[in-house]
PDB file of C-alpha atoms in Angstrom:
ATOM      1  CA  MET A   1     173.898  64.014  38.688  1.00 90.00           C
ATOM      2  CA  LYS A   2     171.484  63.101  41.517  1.00 93.00           C
ATOM      3  CA  ILE A   3     168.961  60.522  40.323  1.00 94.00           C
ATOM      4  CA  GLY A   4     166.051  59.064  42.278  1.00 95.00           C
ATOM      5  CA  ILE A   5     164.612  55.608  41.697  1.00 96.00           C
ATOM      6  CA  LEU A   6     161.081  54.766  42.769  1.00 96.00           C
ATOM      7  CA  GLY A   7     160.491  51.038  42.541  1.00 93.00           C
ATOM      8  CA  GLY A   8     157.241  49.152  42.600  1.00 91.00           C
ATOM      9  CA  THR A   9     154.664  47.180  40.698  1.00 90.00           C
ATOM     10  CA  PHE A  10     152.744  50.365  39.805  1.00 92.00           C
ATOM     11  CA  ASP A  11     149.633  48.224  39.423  1.00 89.00           C
ATOM     12  CA  PRO A  12     148.106  50.726  38.874  1.00 88.00           C
ATOM     13  CA  PRO A  13     150.152  53.946  39.095  1.00 89.00           C
ATOM     14  CA  HIS A  14     148.447  56.565  41.258  1.00 88.00           C
ATOM     15  CA  ALA A  15     148.720  60.049  42.759  1.00 86.00           C
ATOM     16  CA  GLY A  16     150.692  58.704  45.747  1.00 86.00           C
ATOM     17  CA  HIS A  17     153.513  57.578  43.428  1.00 89.00           C
ATOM     18  CA  LEU A  18     153.563  60.976  41.783  1.00 88.00           C
ATOM     19  CA  ASN A  19     153.364  62.822  45.109  1.00 88.00           C
ATOM     20  CA  ILE A  20     156.373  61.093  46.679  1.00 89.00           C
ATOM     21  CA  THR A  21     158.331  61.437  43.441  1.00 91.00           C
ATOM     22  CA  LEU A  22     157.796  65.190  43.250  1.00 91.00           C
ATOM     23  CA  GLU A  23     158.455  65.623  46.986  1.00 91.00           C
ATOM     24  CA  ALA A  24     161.771  63.732  46.729  1.00 93.00           C
ATOM     25  CA  ILE A  25     162.793  65.828  43.703  1.00 93.00           C
ATOM     26  CA  LYS A  26     162.095  69.019  45.614  1.00 92.00           C
ATOM     27  CA  ARG A  27     163.599  68.084  48.980  1.00 92.00           C
ATOM     28  CA  PHE A  28     166.707  66.270  47.689  1.00 93.00           C
ATOM     29  CA  GLN A  29     167.230  68.418  44.571  1.00 94.00           C
ATOM     30  CA  LEU A  30     167.117  65.370  42.329  1.00 94.00           C
ATOM     31  CA  LYS A  31     167.656  65.983  38.634  1.00 93.00           C
ATOM     32  CA  LYS A  32     165.457  63.058  37.563  1.00 92.00           C
ATOM     33  CA  VAL A  33     163.490  60.169  39.060  1.00 94.00           C
ATOM     34  CA  MET A  34     163.169  56.784  37.393  1.00 93.00           C
ATOM     35  CA  TRP A  35     160.139  54.610  37.990  1.00 94.00           C
ATOM     36  CA  LEU A  36     161.544  51.071  38.169  1.00 95.00           C
ATOM     37  CA  ILE A  37     158.700  48.671  37.481  1.00 93.00           C
ATOM     38  CA  THR A  38     158.819  45.139  38.835  1.00 91.00           C
ATOM     39  CA  LYS A  39     156.692  42.303  37.572  1.00 88.00           C
ATOM     40  CA  LYS A  40     156.025  41.109  41.124  1.00 84.00           C
ATOM     41  CA  ASN A  41     156.975  42.154  44.642  1.00 79.00           C
ATOM     42  CA  PRO A  42     158.846  39.132  46.091  1.00 76.00           C
ATOM     43  CA  LEU A  43     157.282  39.717  49.539  1.00 73.00           C
ATOM     44  CA  LYS A  44     153.661  40.003  48.375  1.00 73.00           C
ATOM     45  CA  ASP A  45     151.144  37.617  46.879  1.00 69.00           C
ATOM     46  CA  ASN A  46     150.887  37.880  43.131  1.00 64.00           C
ATOM     47  CA  ASN A  47     147.572  39.633  42.643  1.00 63.00           C
ATOM     48  CA  SER A  48     148.427  41.466  39.433  1.00 66.00           C
ATOM     49  CA  PHE A  49     145.650  43.461  37.901  1.00 72.00           C
ATOM     50  CA  ASN A  50     147.506  44.492  34.733  1.00 79.00           C
ATOM     51  CA  ASP A  51     150.341  42.749  32.898  1.00 87.00           C
ATOM     52  CA  ILE A  52     153.759  44.407  32.719  1.00 89.00           C
ATOM     53  CA  VAL A  53     153.178  45.883  29.234  1.00 90.00           C
ATOM     54  CA  GLN A  54     149.894  47.467  30.334  1.00 91.00           C
ATOM     55  CA  ARG A  55     151.519  48.872  33.512  1.00 90.00           C
ATOM     56  CA  MET A  56     154.344  50.409  31.466  1.00 91.00           C
ATOM     57  CA  LYS A  57     151.753  52.037  29.217  1.00 91.00           C
ATOM     58  CA  LEU A  58     149.742  53.323  32.202  1.00 91.00           C
ATOM     59  CA  CYS A  59     152.894  54.751  33.837  1.00 92.00           C
ATOM     60  CA  ASN A  60     153.980  56.496  30.648  1.00 90.00           C
ATOM     61  CA  GLU A  61     150.526  58.067  30.325  1.00 89.00           C
ATOM     62  CA  PHE A  62     150.482  59.019  33.996  1.00 86.00           C
ATOM     63  CA  ILE A  63     153.830  60.827  33.984  1.00 88.00           C
ATOM     64  CA  LYS A  64     153.972  62.281  30.458  1.00 86.00           C
ATOM     65  CA  LYS A  65     153.513  65.866  31.698  1.00 83.00           C
ATOM     66  CA  ASN A  66     156.281  65.569  34.316  1.00 83.00           C
ATOM     67  CA  LYS A  67     159.628  66.156  32.649  1.00 81.00           C
ATOM     68  CA  ASN A  68     161.630  65.206  35.762  1.00 82.00           C
ATOM     69  CA  ILE A  69     160.343  61.634  35.746  1.00 85.00           C
ATOM     70  CA  ILE A  70     161.821  58.984  33.499  1.00 80.00           C
ATOM     71  CA  ASN A  71     159.928  55.754  33.227  1.00 70.00           C
ATOM     72  CA  ILE A  72     162.921  53.534  32.594  1.00 72.00           C
ATOM     73  CA  GLN A  73     162.355  50.365  30.724  1.00 74.00           C
ATOM     74  CA  TYR A  74     161.499  47.237  32.617  1.00 90.00           C
ATOM     75  CA  ILE A  75     164.940  45.687  33.266  1.00 94.00           C
ATOM     76  CA  GLU A  76     164.114  42.378  34.972  1.00 94.00           C
ATOM     77  CA  ASP A  77     164.457  40.651  31.603  1.00 93.00           C
ATOM     78  CA  LYS A  78     168.077  41.892  31.525  1.00 94.00           C
ATOM     79  CA  THR A  79     168.930  41.084  35.155  1.00 96.00           C
ATOM     80  CA  ARG A  80     166.782  37.932  35.304  1.00 95.00           C
ATOM     81  CA  SER A  81     165.756  39.022  38.776  1.00 95.00           C
ATOM     82  CA  ASN A  82     162.938  40.893  40.497  1.00 90.00           C
ATOM     83  CA  PHE A  83     165.084  41.658  43.546  1.00 93.00           C
ATOM     84  CA  LEU A  84     165.993  45.303  44.091  1.00 94.00           C
ATOM     85  CA  PHE A  85     169.653  44.557  44.846  1.00 96.00           C
ATOM     86  CA  ASP A  86     170.208  42.948  41.427  1.00 96.00           C
ATOM     87  CA  ASN A  87     168.362  45.684  39.541  1.00 95.00           C
ATOM     88  CA  ILE A  88     170.080  48.525  41.414  1.00 95.00           C
ATOM     89  CA  LYS A  89     173.446  46.901  40.771  1.00 95.00           C
ATOM     90  CA  TYR A  90     172.634  46.807  37.042  1.00 95.00           C
ATOM     91  CA  ILE A  91     171.565  50.475  36.951  1.00 94.00           C
ATOM     92  CA  VAL A  92     174.518  51.742  39.004  1.00 92.00           C
ATOM     93  CA  ASN A  93     177.040  49.745  36.940  1.00 91.00           C
ATOM     94  CA  LYS A  94     175.513  50.849  33.627  1.00 88.00           C
ATOM     95  CA  PHE A  95     175.177  54.535  34.531  1.00 82.00           C
ATOM     96  CA  TYR A  96     177.955  54.833  37.110  1.00 81.00           C
ATOM     97  CA  ASN A  97     178.553  58.619  36.948  1.00 86.00           C
ATOM     98  CA  ASN A  98     175.424  59.451  38.956  1.00 92.00           C
ATOM     99  CA  LYS A  99     174.534  59.558  42.645  1.00 92.00           C
ATOM    100  CA  TYR A 100     171.430  57.441  43.255  1.00 95.00           C
ATOM    101  CA  TYR A 101     168.643  57.581  45.835  1.00 95.00           C
ATOM    102  CA  PHE A 102     166.090  54.796  46.167  1.00 96.00           C
ATOM    103  CA  ILE A 103     162.690  56.170  47.180  1.00 96.00           C
ATOM    104  CA  MET A 104     160.364  53.925  49.161  1.00 93.00           C
ATOM    105  CA  GLY A 105     157.293  54.248  51.319  1.00 90.00           C
ATOM    106  CA  ALA A 106     157.441  53.755  55.076  1.00 91.00           C
ATOM    107  CA  ASP A 107     155.204  50.691  54.669  1.00 89.00           C
ATOM    108  CA  SER A 108     157.882  48.984  52.534  1.00 91.00           C
ATOM    109  CA  PHE A 109     160.700  49.953  54.887  1.00 94.00           C
ATOM    110  CA  ILE A 110     159.043  47.966  57.697  1.00 94.00           C
ATOM    111  CA  LYS A 111     160.063  44.740  55.923  1.00 93.00           C
ATOM    112  CA  PHE A 112     163.257  46.086  54.343  1.00 94.00           C
ATOM    113  CA  ASN A 113     165.434  43.741  56.407  1.00 94.00           C
ATOM    114  CA  GLN A 114     163.722  40.823  54.580  1.00 93.00           C
ATOM    115  CA  TRP A 115     164.831  42.074  51.166  1.00 94.00           C
ATOM    116  CA  LYS A 116     167.639  40.257  49.352  1.00 93.00           C
ATOM    117  CA  LYS A 117     171.015  41.692  50.446  1.00 94.00           C
ATOM    118  CA  TYR A 118     169.236  44.644  52.092  1.00 92.00           C
ATOM    119  CA  ASN A 119     172.345  45.478  54.111  1.00 87.00           C
ATOM    120  CA  GLN A 120     174.401  45.782  50.910  1.00 92.00           C
ATOM    121  CA  ILE A 121     171.979  48.084  49.092  1.00 93.00           C
ATOM    122  CA  LEU A 122     173.462  51.061  50.964  1.00 90.00           C
ATOM    123  CA  ASN A 123     176.788  50.214  49.294  1.00 90.00           C
ATOM    124  CA  LYS A 124     175.158  51.180  45.995  1.00 92.00           C
ATOM    125  CA  LEU A 125     172.911  54.146  46.849  1.00 94.00           C
ATOM    126  CA  SER A 126     171.149  56.134  49.540  1.00 94.00           C
ATOM    127  CA  ILE A 127     167.561  55.472  50.575  1.00 95.00           C
ATOM    128  CA  ILE A 128     164.750  57.965  51.076  1.00 95.00           C
ATOM    129  CA  VAL A 129     161.957  56.562  53.238  1.00 94.00           C
ATOM    130  CA  VAL A 130     158.778  58.595  52.738  1.00 91.00           C
ATOM    131  CA  ASN A 131     156.212  58.604  55.517  1.00 89.00           C
ATOM    132  CA  ARG A 132     152.779  57.084  54.974  1.00 82.00           C
ATOM    133  CA  PRO A 133     149.858  57.526  57.336  1.00 80.00           C
ATOM    134  CA  SER A 134     149.751  54.741  59.960  1.00 81.00           C
ATOM    135  CA  PHE A 135     153.135  53.301  58.887  1.00 86.00           C
ATOM    136  CA  SER A 136     155.655  55.969  59.902  1.00 84.00           C
ATOM    137  CA  MET A 137     156.155  54.964  63.534  1.00 88.00           C
ATOM    138  CA  LYS A 138     156.168  51.262  62.632  1.00 91.00           C
ATOM    139  CA  SER A 139     158.901  51.875  60.051  1.00 91.00           C
ATOM    140  CA  LEU A 140     161.035  54.005  62.372  1.00 91.00           C
ATOM    141  CA  ASN A 141     160.810  51.277  65.029  1.00 92.00           C
ATOM    142  CA  SER A 142     161.198  48.377  62.580  1.00 93.00           C
ATOM    143  CA  MET A 143     163.951  45.778  62.603  1.00 93.00           C
ATOM    144  CA  ALA A 144     165.366  47.401  59.437  1.00 92.00           C
ATOM    145  CA  ALA A 145     165.604  50.806  61.158  1.00 92.00           C
ATOM    146  CA  LYS A 146     167.344  49.235  64.147  1.00 92.00           C
ATOM    147  CA  LYS A 147     169.804  47.281  62.002  1.00 90.00           C
ATOM    148  CA  LEU A 148     170.591  50.324  59.844  1.00 90.00           C
ATOM    149  CA  GLU A 149     170.541  52.916  62.646  1.00 88.00           C
ATOM    150  CA  LYS A 150     174.201  53.865  62.170  1.00 86.00           C
ATOM    151  CA  TYR A 151     173.471  54.845  58.550  1.00 85.00           C
ATOM    152  CA  LYS A 152     170.462  57.058  59.303  1.00 87.00           C
ATOM    153  CA  SER A 153     170.912  60.737  58.609  1.00 83.00           C
ATOM    154  CA  LEU A 154     168.756  63.587  59.810  1.00 69.00           C
ATOM    155  CA  ASP A 155     170.491  66.056  57.509  1.00 64.00           C
ATOM    156  CA  ILE A 156     169.423  65.930  53.856  1.00 65.00           C
ATOM    157  CA  CYS A 157     172.439  68.015  52.807  1.00 61.00           C
ATOM    158  CA  ILE A 158     175.018  65.802  54.494  1.00 56.00           C
ATOM    159  CA  LYS A 159     178.260  65.717  52.514  1.00 59.00           C
ATOM    160  CA  THR A 160     179.618  62.206  52.782  1.00 59.00           C
ATOM    161  CA  LYS A 161     180.809  59.512  50.426  1.00 61.00           C
ATOM    162  CA  GLN A 162     179.014  56.912  52.507  1.00 67.00           C
ATOM    163  CA  HIS A 163     175.449  56.155  51.465  1.00 79.00           C
ATOM    164  CA  ARG A 164     172.787  56.926  54.053  1.00 89.00           C
ATOM    165  CA  TRP A 165     169.069  56.535  54.620  1.00 93.00           C
ATOM    166  CA  TYR A 166     166.750  59.410  55.311  1.00 93.00           C
ATOM    167  CA  PHE A 167     163.212  59.629  56.638  1.00 92.00           C
ATOM    168  CA  LEU A 168     161.263  62.178  54.625  1.00 89.00           C
ATOM    169  CA  ASN A 169     158.331  63.565  56.546  1.00 86.00           C
ATOM    170  CA  THR A 170     155.624  64.847  54.204  1.00 79.00           C
ATOM    171  CA  LYS A 171     151.888  65.451  54.424  1.00 71.00           C
ATOM    172  CA  GLY A 172     151.507  61.891  53.197  1.00 57.00           C
ATOM    173  CA  MET A 173     148.719  60.324  51.212  1.00 53.00           C
ATOM    174  CA  ASN A 174     146.757  57.299  52.309  1.00 57.00           C
ATOM    175  CA  ILE A 175     146.475  55.687  48.877  1.00 55.00           C
ATOM    176  CA  SER A 176     147.841  52.416  47.582  1.00 52.00           C
ATOM    177  CA  SER A 177     147.623  50.240  44.486  1.00 48.00           C
ATOM    178  CA  SER A 178     146.295  47.397  46.661  1.00 52.00           C
ATOM    179  CA  ARG A 179     143.440  49.560  47.911  1.00 54.00           C
ATOM    180  CA  ILE A 180     142.609  50.670  44.356  1.00 46.00           C
ATOM    181  CA  LYS A 181     142.483  47.033  43.168  1.00 40.00           C
ATOM    182  CA  LYS A 182     140.228  46.042  46.090  1.00 53.00           C
ATOM    183  CA  THR A 183     137.849  48.888  45.243  1.00 50.00           C
ATOM    184  CA  ILE A 184     137.729  47.884  41.561  1.00 50.00           C
ATOM    185  CA  ASN A 185     137.222  44.193  42.405  1.00 52.00           C
ATOM    186  CA  ALA A 186     134.417  45.062  44.845  1.00 54.00           C
ATOM    187  CA  ASN A 187     132.447  46.823  42.105  1.00 53.00           C
TER     188      ASN A 187
END
């Protein structure tokens, strides 16, 4: 079964998360997408608005009408890590009969080469990089894109055992949790 994983703090969840989830389901024919919630992004300042329990509740409310999305339980307490590599390894080892795709925004891919064991993540799953306004060209010209160039695929239907990364060009939405928090804090 083809399963997508969208990771993030989801603080708060928003239409952009839902949009890229549904687009990845459609374009890659994913059976389900998991929203993998992290307590804190290791590369960002900790400016949490909601605690992890509140974010889980908000995500469950946000996606309850979308049957193709599973909000998997917060697993950092099991892995004792907030690094994607450790959490992906846990998921893939626990549910090994599936083919996994990690879904990320182009803004996150810009710094992907700074992630823990980023070059080994493609040993576990494929990556779908979804464009975001004003970040697409930066991500395609990023150090991560250059280092992983040999794994890039332009063909979504490629039949290979080797994991790849794909750039998914969509209409894109210029919305982010950070922008939502700034707007709320300004009021």
